[in-house]
Amino acid sequence: MTRTLIVSSSLDELEKASLWLIRYLPKSLSESKKNNIVLVVQEMVTNAIIHGNKSIKSKEVFLSLKIIENTSITFTIEDEGLGLSSLPSKEEAKKMDYLQEGGRGLKLAVLLSDDIQIKENKVILVFTI
């Protein structure tokens, strides 16, 4: 099953994206796993809005959710920005200061997802079920 959603680059759209995600997450997931997925996706959508699209409301963020039954959930976030150059390593992410601004969302994504990739202006997150 694949689902898509397009939101404008406004933080007001974050709730819409979160509710959309929750609606399609498998009911069989533990609350802890659901919460981790929602947290990571919220952080990545926030990054796409603020850093990728510079909060320009006419720019859009494209979300895609693909569920392979009883196997994995792949979530793709694409913005209209220039993209990311690199990700922190798991070791760098473990040493992070959660109160410090800058890079918190990416570090959480690295720690809480089972796989994360950057392809230009797309972030692809994979969570095993």
mmCIF file of C-alpha atoms in Angstrom, residues 2-104:
data_model
loop_
_atom_site.group_PDB
_atom_site.id
_atom_site.type_symbol
_atom_site.label_atom_id
_atom_site.label_comp_id
_atom_site.label_asym_id
_atom_site.label_seq_id
_atom_site.Cartn_x
_atom_site.Cartn_y
_atom_site.Cartn_z
ATOM 1 C CA THR A 2 1.334 3.437 -0.942
ATOM 2 C CA ARG A 3 -0.211 6.734 0.152
ATOM 3 C CA THR A 4 0.806 10.294 -0.697
ATOM 4 C CA LEU A 5 0.136 13.737 0.720
ATOM 5 C CA ILE A 6 1.248 17.216 -0.339
ATOM 6 C CA VAL A 7 1.409 20.028 2.216
ATOM 7 C CA SER A 8 2.377 23.673 1.911
ATOM 8 C CA SER A 9 5.460 25.000 3.679
ATOM 9 C CA SER A 10 3.715 26.204 6.791
ATOM 10 C CA LEU A 11 4.160 24.734 10.258
ATOM 11 C CA ASP A 12 0.357 24.832 10.474
ATOM 12 C CA GLU A 13 0.444 21.859 8.078
ATOM 13 C CA LEU A 14 2.428 19.722 10.521
ATOM 14 C CA GLU A 15 -0.693 18.496 12.318
ATOM 15 C CA LYS A 16 -2.281 17.548 8.990
ATOM 16 C CA ALA A 17 0.792 15.497 8.076
ATOM 17 C CA SER A 18 0.884 13.809 11.490
ATOM 18 C CA LEU A 19 -2.799 12.867 11.426
ATOM 19 C CA TRP A 20 -2.400 11.519 7.893
ATOM 20 C CA LEU A 21 0.518 9.374 9.004
ATOM 21 C CA ILE A 22 -1.264 8.052 12.107
ATOM 22 C CA ARG A 23 -4.282 7.144 10.000
ATOM 23 C CA TYR A 24 -2.238 4.788 7.811
ATOM 24 C CA LEU A 25 0.170 3.258 10.313
ATOM 25 C CA PRO A 26 -0.569 -0.428 10.932
ATOM 26 C CA LYS A 27 -2.789 -0.970 13.968
ATOM 27 C CA SER A 28 -0.524 -3.842 15.028
ATOM 28 C CA LEU A 29 2.410 -1.514 15.811
ATOM 29 C CA SER A 30 3.253 -0.953 19.461
ATOM 30 C CA GLU A 31 2.517 2.497 20.856
ATOM 31 C CA SER A 32 6.237 3.025 21.351
ATOM 32 C CA LYS A 33 7.013 2.245 17.688
ATOM 33 C CA LYS A 34 4.137 4.471 16.504
ATOM 34 C CA ASN A 35 5.343 7.333 18.695
ATOM 35 C CA ASN A 36 8.913 7.002 17.404
ATOM 36 C CA ILE A 37 7.762 6.994 13.781
ATOM 37 C CA VAL A 38 5.490 10.004 14.279
ATOM 38 C CA LEU A 39 8.247 11.917 16.117
ATOM 39 C CA VAL A 40 10.816 11.286 13.388
ATOM 40 C CA VAL A 41 8.410 12.143 10.578
ATOM 41 C CA GLN A 42 7.324 15.354 12.333
ATOM 42 C CA GLU A 43 10.967 16.374 12.689
ATOM 43 C CA MET A 44 11.719 15.638 9.032
ATOM 44 C CA VAL A 45 8.620 17.483 7.783
ATOM 45 C CA THR A 46 9.552 20.430 10.008
ATOM 46 C CA ASN A 47 13.070 20.393 8.524
ATOM 47 C CA ALA A 48 11.638 20.281 4.996
ATOM 48 C CA ILE A 49 9.393 23.274 5.707
ATOM 49 C CA ILE A 50 11.926 25.437 7.568
ATOM 50 C CA HIS A 51 15.284 24.490 6.070
ATOM 51 C CA GLY A 52 14.397 23.027 2.672
ATOM 52 C CA ASN A 53 11.620 25.354 1.587
ATOM 53 C CA LYS A 54 12.605 28.292 3.845
ATOM 54 C CA SER A 55 8.966 28.523 5.073
ATOM 55 C CA ILE A 56 7.875 29.873 1.679
ATOM 56 C CA LYS A 57 4.199 28.893 1.721
ATOM 57 C CA SER A 58 3.970 28.568 -2.054
ATOM 58 C CA LYS A 59 6.531 25.750 -1.923
ATOM 59 C CA GLU A 60 5.332 22.246 -1.150
ATOM 60 C CA VAL A 61 6.468 19.222 0.802
ATOM 61 C CA PHE A 62 5.673 15.855 -0.761
ATOM 62 C CA LEU A 63 5.086 12.921 1.566
ATOM 63 C CA SER A 64 4.903 9.280 0.578
ATOM 64 C CA LEU A 65 4.166 6.316 2.814
ATOM 65 C CA LYS A 66 4.707 2.759 1.608
ATOM 66 C CA ILE A 67 3.850 -0.199 3.798
ATOM 67 C CA ILE A 68 5.044 -3.678 2.969
ATOM 68 C CA GLU A 69 2.778 -5.873 5.068
ATOM 69 C CA ASN A 70 4.431 -7.342 8.168
ATOM 70 C CA THR A 71 7.834 -6.195 6.929
ATOM 71 C CA SER A 72 8.525 -2.461 6.730
ATOM 72 C CA ILE A 73 7.274 1.099 6.476
ATOM 73 C CA THR A 74 9.091 3.449 4.096
ATOM 74 C CA PHE A 75 8.432 7.146 4.424
ATOM 75 C CA THR A 76 9.752 9.668 1.891
ATOM 76 C CA ILE A 77 9.822 13.421 2.527
ATOM 77 C CA GLU A 78 10.700 15.621 -0.444
ATOM 78 C CA ASP A 79 10.915 19.404 -0.455
ATOM 79 C CA GLU A 80 11.747 22.018 -3.077
ATOM 80 C CA GLY A 81 15.072 22.955 -1.508
ATOM 81 C CA LEU A 82 18.652 22.161 -2.449
ATOM 82 C CA GLY A 83 18.840 18.989 -0.368
ATOM 83 C CA LEU A 84 21.109 17.738 2.371
ATOM 84 C CA SER A 85 24.749 16.912 1.931
ATOM 85 C CA SER A 86 25.202 14.377 4.711
ATOM 86 C CA LEU A 87 23.754 12.688 7.771
ATOM 87 C CA PRO A 88 25.286 12.386 11.210
ATOM 88 C CA SER A 89 26.597 8.934 12.060
ATOM 89 C CA LYS A 90 24.883 6.876 14.760
ATOM 90 C CA GLU A 91 27.854 7.638 17.029
ATOM 91 C CA GLU A 92 27.502 11.400 16.439
ATOM 92 C CA ALA A 93 23.760 11.171 16.998
ATOM 93 C CA LYS A 94 24.241 9.349 20.314
ATOM 94 C CA LYS A 95 26.425 12.208 21.590
ATOM 95 C CA MET A 96 23.893 14.910 20.762
ATOM 96 C CA ASP A 97 22.580 17.488 23.178
ATOM 97 C CA TYR A 98 18.798 17.387 22.758
ATOM 98 C CA LEU A 99 18.466 20.942 24.050
ATOM 99 C CA GLN A 100 20.862 22.324 21.440
ATOM 100 C CA GLU A 101 19.358 23.784 18.284
ATOM 101 C CA GLY A 102 20.528 22.529 14.917
ATOM 102 C CA GLY A 103 20.549 18.986 13.667
ATOM 103 C CA ARG A 104 18.272 17.560 16.369
#
